[in-house]
Short mmCIF file of C-alpha atoms in Angstrom, two decimals:
data_model
loop_
_atom_site.label_atom_id
_atom_site.label_comp_id
_atom_site.label_asym_id
_atom_site.label_seq_id
_atom_site.Cartn_x
_atom_site.Cartn_y
_atom_site.Cartn_z
CA UNK A 1 23.69 -18.29 -35.69
CA UNK A 2 20.94 -17.03 -33.17
CA UNK A 3 20.28 -20.39 -31.58
CA UNK A 4 24.15 -20.94 -31.02
CA UNK A 5 24.55 -17.41 -29.31
CA UNK A 6 21.11 -18.35 -27.07
CA UNK A 7 22.55 -21.63 -26.26
CA UNK A 8 25.79 -19.87 -25.13
CA UNK A 9 23.90 -17.55 -22.93
CA UNK A 10 21.86 -20.11 -21.35
CA UNK A 11 25.58 -21.84 -20.30
CA UNK A 12 26.99 -18.91 -19.15
CA UNK A 13 23.82 -18.36 -16.81
CA UNK A 14 24.17 -22.06 -15.48
CA UNK A 15 27.60 -21.74 -14.63
CA UNK A 16 27.01 -18.99 -13.02
CA UNK A 17 23.82 -20.36 -10.93
CA UNK A 18 26.18 -23.01 -10.04
CA UNK A 19 28.29 -20.96 -7.66
CA UNK A 20 25.35 -18.77 -6.21
CA UNK A 21 25.45 -19.04 -2.54
CA UNK A 22 21.71 -20.79 -2.31
CA UNK A 23 19.67 -22.58 -5.35
CA UNK A 24 15.90 -22.42 -5.93
CA UNK A 25 14.12 -25.53 -7.02
CA UNK A 26 13.69 -23.58 -10.54
CA UNK A 27 17.51 -22.98 -10.39
CA UNK A 28 18.34 -26.47 -9.66
CA UNK A 29 16.07 -27.56 -12.55
CA UNK A 30 18.03 -25.41 -14.73
CA UNK A 31 21.14 -26.89 -13.89
CA UNK A 32 20.31 -30.13 -14.58
CA UNK A 33 19.93 -29.33 -18.38
CA UNK A 34 23.53 -28.43 -18.59
CA UNK A 35 24.87 -31.43 -20.36
CA UNK A 36 21.79 -31.26 -22.85
CA UNK A 37 22.61 -27.91 -23.79
CA UNK A 38 26.52 -28.21 -24.18
CA UNK A 39 25.50 -31.76 -26.55
CA UNK A 40 23.09 -29.35 -28.61
CA UNK A 41 25.53 -26.61 -28.67
CA UNK A 42 28.37 -29.00 -29.97
CA UNK A 43 25.76 -30.39 -32.53
CA UNK A 44 25.03 -27.18 -33.87
CA UNK A 45 28.78 -26.07 -34.11
CA UNK A 46 29.84 -29.07 -35.91
CA UNK A 47 26.94 -28.34 -38.45
CA UNK A 48 28.07 -24.42 -39.05
CA UNK A 49 31.80 -25.59 -39.60
CA UNK A 50 32.99 -26.76 -42.70
CA UNK A 51 34.26 -24.59 -45.68
CA UNK A 52 32.75 -21.57 -43.89
CA UNK A 53 33.86 -20.27 -40.40
CA UNK A 54 32.17 -21.50 -37.27
CA UNK A 55 30.31 -18.52 -36.44
CA UNK A 56 28.90 -19.78 -33.31
CA UNK A 57 32.52 -19.67 -32.24
CA UNK A 58 33.64 -17.07 -33.11
CA UNK A 59 30.58 -14.19 -33.50
CA UNK A 60 30.11 -11.89 -36.31
CA UNK A 61 32.20 -9.37 -38.16
CA UNK A 62 32.83 -7.49 -34.61
CA UNK A 63 34.65 -10.57 -33.61
CA UNK A 64 36.91 -10.88 -36.55
CA UNK A 65 39.72 -8.56 -35.00
CA UNK A 66 40.23 -11.10 -32.41
CA UNK A 67 41.02 -13.64 -35.00
CA UNK A 68 43.24 -10.91 -37.04
CA UNK A 69 45.48 -9.70 -33.97
CA UNK A 70 48.69 -10.92 -35.67
CA UNK A 71 47.58 -8.57 -39.09
CA UNK A 72 46.57 -5.93 -36.91
CA UNK A 73 49.79 -5.91 -35.14
CA UNK A 74 52.28 -2.99 -36.14
CA UNK A 75 54.58 -3.70 -38.72
CA UNK A 76 52.57 -6.93 -40.08
CA UNK A 77 50.20 -5.66 -42.73
CA UNK A 78 47.88 -8.72 -43.76
CA UNK A 79 49.31 -9.07 -47.29
CA UNK A 80 52.76 -9.44 -45.57
CA UNK A 81 51.78 -11.95 -43.23
CA UNK A 82 51.88 -15.40 -44.84
CA UNK A 83 50.06 -18.66 -42.68
CA UNK A 84 52.90 -20.18 -40.62
CA UNK A 85 52.23 -23.50 -42.81
CA UNK A 86 53.34 -21.36 -46.00
CA UNK A 87 56.17 -20.03 -44.27
CA UNK A 88 57.49 -23.40 -42.88
CA UNK A 89 57.00 -24.91 -46.58
CA UNK A 90 58.68 -21.87 -48.30
CA UNK A 91 61.80 -22.17 -45.61
CA UNK A 92 62.43 -25.94 -46.69
CA UNK A 93 62.17 -25.58 -50.12
CA UNK A 94 64.57 -22.08 -50.26
CA UNK A 95 66.83 -24.29 -48.34
CA UNK A 96 66.52 -27.49 -50.57
CA UNK A 97 67.23 -25.22 -53.51
CA UNK A 98 70.20 -23.15 -52.15
CA UNK A 99 72.31 -26.26 -51.06
CA UNK A 100 75.53 -25.70 -52.75
CA UNK A 101 78.05 -28.47 -53.46
CA UNK A 102 81.22 -28.86 -51.47
CA UNK A 103 83.54 -27.02 -53.46
CA UNK A 104 80.73 -24.44 -54.00
CA UNK A 105 80.05 -24.35 -50.54
CA UNK A 106 83.74 -23.58 -49.71
CA UNK A 107 83.65 -20.73 -52.22
CA UNK A 108 80.49 -19.20 -50.92
CA UNK A 109 81.68 -19.17 -47.41
CA UNK A 110 84.87 -17.50 -48.36
CA UNK A 111 83.43 -14.78 -50.21
CA UNK A 112 80.81 -14.67 -47.19
CA UNK A 113 83.33 -14.34 -44.88
CA UNK A 114 85.01 -11.25 -47.28
CA UNK A 115 81.52 -9.77 -47.21
CA UNK A 116 81.38 -9.83 -43.63
CA UNK A 117 84.55 -8.13 -43.13
CA UNK A 118 84.12 -5.19 -45.41
CA UNK A 119 80.71 -4.81 -43.67
CA UNK A 120 82.42 -4.64 -40.32
CA UNK A 121 85.05 -2.17 -41.69
CA UNK A 122 82.71 -0.12 -43.03
CA UNK A 123 79.29 0.11 -40.76
CA UNK A 124 81.15 1.40 -37.70
CA UNK A 125 81.72 4.56 -39.71
CA UNK A 126 78.32 4.83 -41.04
CA UNK A 127 77.30 4.29 -37.37
CA UNK A 128 79.26 7.35 -35.76
CA UNK A 129 77.85 9.51 -38.47
CA UNK A 130 74.21 9.34 -38.44
CA UNK A 131 73.61 7.57 -34.63
CA UNK A 132 75.75 8.68 -32.27
CA UNK A 133 74.81 11.57 -30.04
CA UNK A 134 77.00 14.39 -28.21
CA UNK A 135 78.19 11.67 -25.87
CA UNK A 136 79.55 9.07 -28.19
CA UNK A 137 76.57 6.48 -27.47
CA UNK A 138 74.74 4.70 -30.22
CA UNK A 139 71.16 4.84 -29.05
CA UNK A 140 69.34 2.99 -32.20
CA UNK A 141 72.24 0.39 -31.62
CA UNK A 142 71.44 -0.10 -27.88
CA UNK A 143 67.85 -0.32 -28.45
CA UNK A 144 68.18 -2.96 -30.98
CA UNK A 145 70.27 -5.12 -28.70
CA UNK A 146 67.92 -4.43 -25.69
CA UNK A 147 65.01 -5.60 -27.73
CA UNK A 148 67.43 -8.87 -28.96
CA UNK A 149 68.07 -9.40 -25.29
CA UNK A 150 64.38 -9.44 -24.36
CA UNK A 151 63.55 -11.39 -27.21
CA UNK A 152 66.30 -14.11 -26.38
CA UNK A 153 65.25 -13.93 -22.54
CA UNK A 154 61.55 -14.44 -23.70
CA UNK A 155 62.45 -17.40 -25.72
CA UNK A 156 64.33 -19.00 -22.80
CA UNK A 157 61.48 -18.53 -20.41
CA UNK A 158 58.95 -20.05 -23.15
CA UNK A 159 61.29 -23.12 -23.55
CA UNK A 160 61.50 -23.40 -19.69
CA UNK A 161 57.67 -23.15 -19.28
CA UNK A 162 57.05 -25.87 -22.16
CA UNK A 163 59.04 -28.32 -20.20
CA UNK A 164 57.65 -27.41 -16.58
CA UNK A 165 56.35 -30.26 -14.58
CA UNK A 166 53.52 -29.75 -11.67
CA UNK A 167 52.54 -32.30 -8.78
CA UNK A 168 48.84 -31.71 -7.77
CA UNK A 169 47.42 -32.27 -4.79
CA UNK A 170 43.92 -32.40 -3.71
CA UNK A 171 42.84 -30.82 -0.48
CA UNK A 172 39.51 -32.83 0.62
CA UNK A 173 37.49 -31.18 3.17
CA UNK A 174 35.19 -28.59 2.29
CA UNK A 175 31.61 -29.70 1.44
CA UNK A 176 30.84 -26.72 -0.99
CA UNK A 177 32.37 -24.66 -3.34
CA UNK A 178 35.98 -23.10 -2.33
CA UNK A 179 35.39 -19.29 -2.77
CA UNK A 180 38.91 -17.85 -1.79
CA UNK A 181 42.27 -18.77 -0.90
CA UNK A 182 45.47 -17.30 0.46
CA UNK A 183 48.83 -18.64 1.66
CA UNK A 184 50.85 -18.17 4.78
CA UNK A 185 54.01 -19.56 5.00
CA UNK A 186 53.64 -23.59 4.61
CA UNK A 187 49.74 -23.46 5.16
CA UNK A 188 47.16 -22.78 2.44
CA UNK A 189 43.97 -21.13 3.85
CA UNK A 190 40.70 -21.69 2.07
CA UNK A 191 37.33 -20.06 2.51
CA UNK A 192 34.24 -22.22 1.41
CA UNK A 193 30.73 -21.28 0.79
CA UNK A 194 29.74 -23.79 3.60
CA UNK A 195 30.62 -21.26 6.03
CA UNK A 196 33.91 -22.39 7.18
CA UNK A 197 37.75 -21.20 7.19
CA UNK A 198 40.16 -24.22 7.04
CA UNK A 199 44.04 -24.33 7.23
CA UNK A 200 45.83 -26.89 5.19
CA UNK A 201 49.75 -27.98 5.54
CA UNK A 202 51.23 -28.24 2.23
CA UNK A 203 54.03 -30.59 2.40
CA UNK A 204 51.28 -32.98 3.93
CA UNK A 205 48.29 -31.76 2.21
CA UNK A 206 46.73 -32.60 5.43
CA UNK A 207 44.12 -30.53 7.13
CA UNK A 208 45.62 -28.44 9.94
CA UNK A 209 42.67 -26.55 11.46
CA UNK A 210 38.90 -26.21 10.86
CA UNK A 211 37.67 -22.65 11.80
CA UNK A 212 34.17 -22.64 12.23
CA UNK A 213 32.10 -19.51 13.39
CA UNK A 214 30.82 -17.55 10.39
CA UNK A 215 26.94 -18.22 9.82
CA UNK A 216 27.18 -17.52 6.03
CA UNK A 217 29.58 -18.14 3.13
CA UNK A 218 33.02 -17.12 3.40
CA UNK A 219 33.82 -15.03 0.60
CA UNK A 220 37.53 -13.18 1.20
CA UNK A 221 40.59 -13.74 3.00
CA UNK A 222 43.43 -11.56 3.50
CA UNK A 223 47.02 -12.26 5.57
CA UNK A 224 48.71 -9.48 7.58
CA UNK A 225 52.53 -9.27 7.16
CA UNK A 226 54.45 -10.94 10.16
CA UNK A 227 55.19 -7.49 11.59
CA UNK A 228 51.53 -6.33 12.23
CA UNK A 229 50.75 -10.07 13.35
CA UNK A 230 53.30 -9.66 16.11
CA UNK A 231 51.99 -6.25 17.30
CA UNK A 232 48.52 -8.16 17.53
CA UNK A 233 50.20 -11.16 19.15
CA UNK A 234 51.89 -9.03 21.76
CA UNK A 235 48.41 -7.35 22.75
CA UNK A 236 46.63 -10.60 22.85
CA UNK A 237 49.50 -12.45 24.90
CA UNK A 238 50.42 -14.62 22.30
CA UNK A 239 53.33 -16.20 20.77
CA UNK A 240 55.24 -13.54 19.14
CA UNK A 241 55.30 -15.46 16.00
CA UNK A 242 51.77 -16.21 15.82
CA UNK A 243 49.99 -15.54 12.26
CA UNK A 244 46.82 -14.35 11.45
CA UNK A 245 44.11 -14.75 8.76
CA UNK A 246 41.30 -12.35 7.92
CA UNK A 247 38.08 -13.73 6.85
CA UNK A 248 34.77 -11.97 5.47
CA UNK A 249 31.58 -13.66 5.02
CA UNK A 250 27.93 -12.94 3.66
CA UNK A 251 26.79 -12.74 7.52
CA UNK A 252 28.60 -9.13 7.66
CA UNK A 253 31.30 -10.01 9.89
CA UNK A 254 35.23 -9.75 9.58
CA UNK A 255 36.92 -12.46 11.72
CA UNK A 256 40.48 -12.40 12.76
CA UNK A 257 41.91 -16.05 13.19
CA UNK A 258 45.03 -17.03 15.22
CA UNK A 259 46.47 -19.97 13.12
CA UNK A 260 48.25 -21.91 15.48
CA UNK A 261 45.77 -22.16 18.08
CA UNK A 262 42.68 -22.03 15.59
CA UNK A 263 40.42 -19.76 17.33
CA UNK A 264 38.88 -16.29 16.56
CA UNK A 265 40.45 -13.47 18.48
CA UNK A 266 38.35 -10.38 17.06
CA UNK A 267 35.35 -10.08 15.35
CA UNK A 268 33.99 -7.20 13.40
CA UNK A 269 30.49 -6.50 12.60
CA UNK A 270 30.34 -4.41 9.44
CA UNK A 271 26.24 -3.93 8.92
CA UNK A 272 26.91 -5.17 5.17
CA UNK A 273 27.47 -8.56 3.62
CA UNK A 274 31.42 -8.54 3.23
CA UNK A 275 32.32 -9.46 -0.57
CA UNK A 276 35.85 -8.19 -0.64
CA UNK A 277 38.94 -7.13 1.81
CA UNK A 278 42.41 -6.66 2.03
CA UNK A 279 45.25 -5.48 4.63
CA UNK A 280 47.11 -2.45 3.78
CA UNK A 281 50.54 -2.62 5.71
CA UNK A 282 50.92 1.27 6.30
CA UNK A 283 51.51 3.39 9.19
CA UNK A 284 49.60 1.49 11.80
CA UNK A 285 47.96 -0.95 9.34
CA UNK A 286 44.24 -0.68 7.87
CA UNK A 287 41.73 -3.51 7.19
CA UNK A 288 39.76 -2.27 3.98
CA UNK A 289 36.23 -3.89 3.20
CA UNK A 290 33.97 -3.93 0.59
CA UNK A 291 30.28 -4.85 0.67
CA UNK A 292 27.33 -6.34 -1.50
CA UNK A 293 25.84 -2.74 -1.60
CA UNK A 294 29.07 -0.92 -2.84
CA UNK A 295 30.37 0.42 0.41
CA UNK A 296 33.97 0.72 0.88
CA UNK A 297 34.95 0.99 4.63
CA UNK A 298 38.16 1.43 6.55
CA UNK A 299 39.25 -0.14 10.11
CA UNK A 300 42.09 0.49 12.28
CA UNK A 301 44.53 -2.71 12.90
CA UNK A 302 45.02 -1.28 16.42
CA UNK A 303 41.43 -0.42 17.86
CA UNK A 304 39.64 -2.32 15.34
CA UNK A 305 37.03 0.65 15.02
CA UNK A 306 35.55 2.15 12.16
CA UNK A 307 37.76 4.84 10.46
CA UNK A 308 35.67 5.41 7.49
CA UNK A 309 32.54 4.53 5.28
CA UNK A 310 32.57 5.37 1.53
CA UNK A 311 29.54 4.80 -1.06
CA UNK A 312 32.15 4.15 -3.40
CA UNK A 313 30.15 1.66 -6.17
CA UNK A 314 27.06 1.55 -7.36
CA UNK A 315 27.09 -2.26 -7.08
CA UNK A 316 28.93 -4.84 -5.05
CA UNK A 317 32.46 -4.51 -4.62
CA UNK A 318 33.80 -7.92 -6.04
CA UNK A 319 37.49 -6.80 -5.17
CA UNK A 320 39.74 -4.99 -3.20
CA UNK A 321 43.98 -5.00 -3.58
CA UNK A 322 46.54 -2.71 -2.06
CA UNK A 323 50.00 -1.59 -3.58
CA UNK A 324 52.01 0.53 -1.21
CA UNK A 325 49.64 3.16 0.24
CA UNK A 326 47.19 2.60 -2.71
CA UNK A 327 44.20 0.77 -2.25
CA UNK A 328 42.42 -0.26 -5.43
CA UNK A 329 38.69 -1.26 -5.84
CA UNK A 330 36.60 -2.91 -8.28
CA UNK A 331 32.94 -3.35 -8.58
CA UNK A 332 30.36 -5.87 -10.25
CA UNK A 333 29.25 -2.69 -12.33
CA UNK A 334 32.84 -2.80 -13.80
CA UNK A 335 33.79 0.36 -12.10
CA UNK A 336 37.50 0.54 -10.75
CA UNK A 337 38.64 3.21 -7.90
CA UNK A 338 41.92 3.97 -6.90
CA UNK A 339 42.50 5.52 -3.51
CA UNK A 340 45.30 7.00 -1.51
CA UNK A 341 45.64 5.83 1.95
CA UNK A 342 46.72 9.13 3.98
CA UNK A 343 47.64 7.63 7.16
CA UNK A 344 44.96 9.53 9.13
CA UNK A 345 43.15 8.08 12.45
CA UNK A 346 39.71 9.56 10.65
CA UNK A 347 39.04 9.21 6.90
CA UNK A 348 42.40 7.44 5.61
CA UNK A 349 41.20 7.05 2.05
CA UNK A 350 41.04 9.85 -0.50
CA UNK A 351 40.06 9.17 -3.80
CA UNK A 352 42.59 9.26 -6.56
CA UNK A 353 40.48 8.32 -9.78
CA UNK A 354 37.40 6.46 -10.40
CA UNK A 355 36.90 4.72 -13.77
CA UNK A 356 33.50 3.59 -14.66
CA UNK A 357 32.40 0.68 -16.46
CA UNK A 358 32.14 2.61 -19.76
CA UNK A 359 35.51 3.53 -19.66
CA UNK A 360 36.90 -0.16 -18.30
CA UNK A 361 34.45 -1.92 -20.85
CA UNK A 362 33.93 -4.44 -17.60
CA UNK A 363 29.82 -3.83 -17.38
CA UNK A 364 28.02 -6.68 -16.66
CA UNK A 365 30.01 -8.97 -14.68
CA UNK A 366 31.98 -10.12 -11.51
CA UNK A 367 35.23 -8.32 -11.45
CA UNK A 368 38.44 -9.04 -10.10
CA UNK A 369 41.60 -7.28 -10.37
CA UNK A 370 45.59 -7.39 -9.72
CA UNK A 371 47.36 -4.03 -9.55
CA UNK A 372 51.02 -3.64 -10.96
CA UNK A 373 52.31 -0.04 -11.07
CA UNK A 374 50.65 2.13 -13.40
CA UNK A 375 48.34 -0.85 -14.60
CA UNK A 376 45.37 -2.78 -13.01
CA UNK A 377 44.64 -6.46 -14.77
CA UNK A 378 41.03 -6.78 -14.87
CA UNK A 379 39.04 -10.20 -15.26
CA UNK A 380 35.78 -9.94 -15.51
CA UNK A 381 33.84 -13.37 -16.93
CA UNK A 382 34.99 -12.68 -20.54
CA UNK A 383 37.37 -14.12 -23.23
CA UNK A 384 39.99 -11.84 -22.69
CA UNK A 385 41.81 -9.87 -19.84
CA UNK A 386 41.64 -5.82 -19.54
CA UNK A 387 44.26 -3.94 -18.82
CA UNK A 388 43.41 -0.26 -17.09
CA UNK A 389 46.09 2.19 -17.07
CA UNK A 390 44.72 3.97 -14.12
CA UNK A 391 46.37 7.31 -14.38
CA UNK A 392 45.08 7.94 -17.69
CA UNK A 393 41.92 5.88 -18.30
CA UNK A 394 43.35 4.20 -21.51
CA UNK A 395 42.51 0.30 -21.81
CA UNK A 396 44.21 -2.34 -23.65
CA UNK A 397 43.06 -6.11 -24.26
CA UNK A 398 44.53 -9.58 -23.86
CA UNK A 399 43.22 -12.55 -25.25
CA UNK A 400 43.13 -15.22 -22.91
CA UNK A 401 40.75 -17.74 -24.77
CA UNK A 402 40.31 -18.69 -28.49
CA UNK A 403 36.92 -18.45 -28.55
CA UNK A 404 33.86 -16.10 -27.01
CA UNK A 405 32.34 -18.99 -25.15
CA UNK A 406 35.90 -19.07 -22.83
CA UNK A 407 35.22 -17.06 -19.41
CA UNK A 408 38.30 -16.00 -17.03
CA UNK A 409 37.26 -15.96 -13.51
CA UNK A 410 40.73 -14.80 -12.21
CA UNK A 411 43.97 -13.57 -12.27
CA UNK A 412 47.41 -13.52 -10.36
CA UNK A 413 50.80 -11.71 -10.51
CA UNK A 414 53.71 -13.72 -9.18
CA UNK A 415 56.96 -12.26 -10.03
CA UNK A 416 57.17 -11.61 -13.67
CA UNK A 417 54.47 -14.06 -14.55
CA UNK A 418 50.84 -13.59 -15.14
CA UNK A 419 48.16 -16.27 -14.62
CA UNK A 420 44.82 -16.10 -15.91
CA UNK A 421 42.23 -18.71 -15.37
CA UNK A 422 40.11 -20.06 -18.73
CA UNK A 423 37.21 -22.14 -18.67
CA UNK A 424 35.23 -22.96 -22.01
CA UNK A 425 31.42 -22.80 -21.26
CA UNK A 426 30.59 -24.90 -24.00
CA UNK A 427 32.74 -28.06 -23.53
CA UNK A 428 33.91 -27.52 -19.67
CA UNK A 429 37.45 -27.35 -20.33
CA UNK A 430 39.55 -25.61 -18.06
CA UNK A 431 43.33 -24.36 -17.78
CA UNK A 432 45.59 -21.63 -16.55
CA UNK A 433 47.37 -19.38 -19.09
CA UNK A 434 50.66 -18.12 -18.60
CA UNK A 435 51.90 -14.56 -19.71
CA UNK A 436 55.37 -12.67 -19.16
CA UNK A 437 55.42 -9.56 -17.37
CA UNK A 438 55.56 -6.84 -18.30
CA UNK A 439 55.05 -7.49 -22.13
CA UNK A 440 52.23 -9.97 -21.34
CA UNK A 441 53.55 -12.24 -23.96
CA UNK A 442 51.75 -15.59 -23.85
CA UNK A 443 54.11 -18.75 -22.85
CA UNK A 444 51.95 -21.68 -22.04
CA UNK A 445 48.71 -23.08 -20.92
CA UNK A 446 48.37 -25.78 -17.82
CA UNK A 447 45.58 -28.28 -17.62
CA UNK A 448 44.79 -31.98 -17.21
CA UNK A 449 41.71 -34.16 -17.98
CA UNK A 450 38.73 -33.33 -15.85
CA UNK A 451 40.02 -30.18 -14.62
CA UNK A 452 37.68 -28.15 -12.84
CA UNK A 453 36.55 -24.44 -13.12
CA UNK A 454 38.89 -22.24 -11.20
CA UNK A 455 37.35 -19.70 -9.46
CA UNK A 456 39.98 -18.50 -7.18
CA UNK A 457 43.94 -18.60 -7.38
CA UNK A 458 47.00 -17.51 -5.04
CA UNK A 459 50.42 -17.78 -6.25
CA UNK A 460 54.05 -17.86 -4.56
CA UNK A 461 57.76 -18.87 -4.42
CA UNK A 462 59.23 -21.30 -2.37
CA UNK A 463 62.67 -20.67 -0.67
CA UNK A 464 64.61 -22.49 -3.52
CA UNK A 465 62.56 -20.47 -6.28
CA UNK A 466 60.17 -23.19 -7.50
CA UNK A 467 56.49 -21.84 -8.04
CA UNK A 468 53.74 -23.14 -5.77
CA UNK A 469 50.16 -22.16 -6.50
CA UNK A 470 46.82 -23.34 -4.75
CA UNK A 471 43.32 -22.83 -6.71
CA UNK A 472 39.97 -23.15 -5.57
CA UNK A 473 36.37 -23.82 -7.03
CA UNK A 474 34.57 -26.93 -7.24
CA UNK A 475 37.81 -28.55 -5.86
CA UNK A 476 40.93 -27.24 -3.97
CA UNK A 477 44.05 -28.18 -5.50
CA UNK A 478 47.52 -27.36 -4.38
CA UNK A 479 50.23 -27.19 -7.70
CA UNK A 480 54.02 -27.72 -6.31
CA UNK A 481 56.58 -27.45 -9.29
CA UNK A 482 58.84 -30.17 -9.96
CA UNK A 483 62.51 -30.00 -11.12
CA UNK A 484 62.37 -30.65 -14.94
CA UNK A 485 65.45 -32.73 -14.80
CA UNK A 486 63.82 -35.18 -12.12
CA UNK A 487 62.28 -38.45 -13.20
CA UNK A 488 59.25 -37.47 -11.62
CA UNK A 489 56.35 -37.35 -14.00
CA UNK A 490 53.92 -34.37 -13.98
CA UNK A 491 50.52 -34.36 -13.17
CA UNK A 492 49.61 -31.40 -15.64
CA UNK A 493 49.79 -31.37 -19.49
CA UNK A 494 51.64 -28.23 -21.08
CA UNK A 495 50.48 -26.67 -24.42
CA UNK A 496 50.55 -23.83 -26.70
CA UNK A 497 47.41 -22.62 -28.12
CA UNK A 498 48.29 -21.71 -31.60
CA UNK A 499 45.76 -18.93 -31.47
CA UNK A 500 46.84 -17.46 -28.62
CA UNK A 501 50.75 -17.78 -29.51
CA UNK A 502 49.86 -15.05 -32.26
CA UNK A 503 47.73 -12.71 -30.05
CA UNK A 504 49.12 -9.36 -28.87
CA UNK A 505 48.14 -7.00 -26.55
CA UNK A 506 45.76 -4.41 -28.72
CA UNK A 507 44.57 -1.22 -27.64
CA UNK A 508 40.83 -0.51 -26.86
CA UNK A 509 39.38 2.18 -29.76
CA UNK A 510 35.97 0.67 -28.72
CA UNK A 511 34.28 -1.71 -26.32
CA UNK A 512 30.85 -1.78 -27.41
CA UNK A 513 31.27 -5.61 -28.40
CA UNK A 514 32.61 -6.72 -25.17
CA UNK A 515 29.19 -7.87 -23.75
CA UNK A 516 27.51 -8.86 -26.69
CA UNK A 517 27.19 -12.51 -26.03
CA UNK A 518 25.09 -11.50 -23.49
CA UNK A 519 22.66 -8.71 -25.30
CA UNK A 520 20.19 -10.88 -26.89
CA UNK A 521 16.72 -11.95 -24.99
CA UNK A 522 16.51 -15.23 -23.55
CA UNK A 523 13.61 -17.57 -24.04
CA UNK A 524 10.22 -16.96 -22.63
CA UNK A 525 10.28 -19.56 -20.17
CA UNK A 526 13.95 -18.46 -18.53
CA UNK A 527 13.47 -15.02 -18.54
CA UNK A 528 10.75 -14.79 -15.51
CA UNK A 529 12.97 -17.48 -13.69
CA UNK A 530 14.75 -16.42 -10.45
CA UNK A 531 18.42 -15.59 -10.71
CA UNK A 532 18.43 -15.19 -14.35
CA UNK A 533 19.44 -11.52 -14.17
CA UNK A 534 17.51 -10.25 -17.29
CA UNK A 535 16.23 -7.51 -15.18
CA UNK A 536 18.66 -6.74 -12.83
CA UNK A 537 22.43 -6.04 -13.97
CA UNK A 538 23.63 -7.25 -10.80
CA UNK A 539 21.74 -10.63 -11.08
CA UNK A 540 23.64 -11.28 -14.42
CA UNK A 541 26.02 -13.64 -12.84
CA UNK A 542 23.63 -15.44 -10.83
CA UNK A 543 24.16 -13.02 -7.91
CA UNK A 544 27.69 -14.37 -7.31
CA UNK A 545 29.17 -10.86 -8.04
CA UNK A 546 28.00 -9.86 -4.50
CA UNK A 547 30.09 -12.64 -2.54
CA UNK A 548 32.64 -14.13 -4.89
CA UNK A 549 36.21 -12.85 -5.32
CA UNK A 550 39.58 -14.14 -5.78
CA UNK A 551 42.26 -13.26 -3.23
CA UNK A 552 45.52 -11.98 -5.03
CA UNK A 553 48.53 -11.53 -2.87
#
């Protein structure tokens, strides 16, 4: 058991080393051992499997609740929840025994019809006596009908996703890891560790522009809305319909690019490596940036001057998102801050709430976030997603992988769909898990042979209502949804993980086991190597928390 956990730890470190900005010779040697370690882990898991549970996958008793989520769900005690195979078998036996002869079936049908009529005559009076309120409504009945309607809607949605088809298009041009992606009209914009920003034409999957100008790895992108682009275009004497993209880099610059001409029209020096940014479309507009030192800064869209600098987090800011007048920032230390934009020329951001990593349970990992109403969905490199109710500080957990060797790098919401990336450190399998919102019910998983690890994701809907996504990491891929009725075959495999089907959104009573897989001490030959992260929590993820994030529109 101890060796299994140690191998999982080493594989996690190796995967995080691979996405660092730069590597030392010692770190390259570690990466070269990945195949060997995976083979050894698979061998140990095979030995531990059999009549007993594979503890190398599931973990100790603290991890058992991940396998008992159905049993822990309200109204489903363990003793009353038989396995699915037994349910199906019991149903088949009961149907075989209860099949009447034709004459008997007619009499039975007649008796059931009469009973149904009597029930219809008696039940309304019963409901009116006990369930009607003063206005004559039936709240219990309305609630039940609403639940039935939601269940039918979910069943239909699940069936449609099980039949979904996507065409994948590989966009080739970057010579290093793609760290961030965004979408503008029919264009996809990608930023890479190779210091470039590239613009791609989606219908043709062709490179449209190569925007070179940064001297450090590009870490984040953001696209201002058209009305704010129009104002800037007018001030620069450019075409009214010009679109712009913002890019942040480890070289401490935020650059503003005009997409049609492929030129940088403005550079902002921030004095710190930029690790996250977003555009806030309120009042005159603001650019909000986060740095590797935990600083959050606001910049005027009109003057591009600094309006505010706040030492908001103890470690690197890994994600910044806006929702109306609210701004959400997440840090590598697991902290989440909620800010209100007061639309002032000076100090526009006012802190509303701050929740530490002890509250969120997201300590020791790169944090990406996606706000939705009073909830913020957090991904932090574990086998589950966290949901923070930011007004109260309460959290819940949604399983995103059936094994604790799985990691979640990014999360995104589009319409009523929640998309979470999923990568298995043990075998290299990668996929996207889909959940319906707001209940967060599991729909399906999408993957394809030799799928790469997905580090960033953007999703949007076309004018015809189809989904279009772009994922980045070792490969940059555009996903185009195809009509299910068409004859064209899709490139992805749709499956449903039975171990995720039964998962429910569970409240967090304690989170002491969230980072348990990273607690033990590594081998002596590893603890003193650069980038291992044994002495510095910020380096736990190979230093990637200071520059890598997912852009979520």
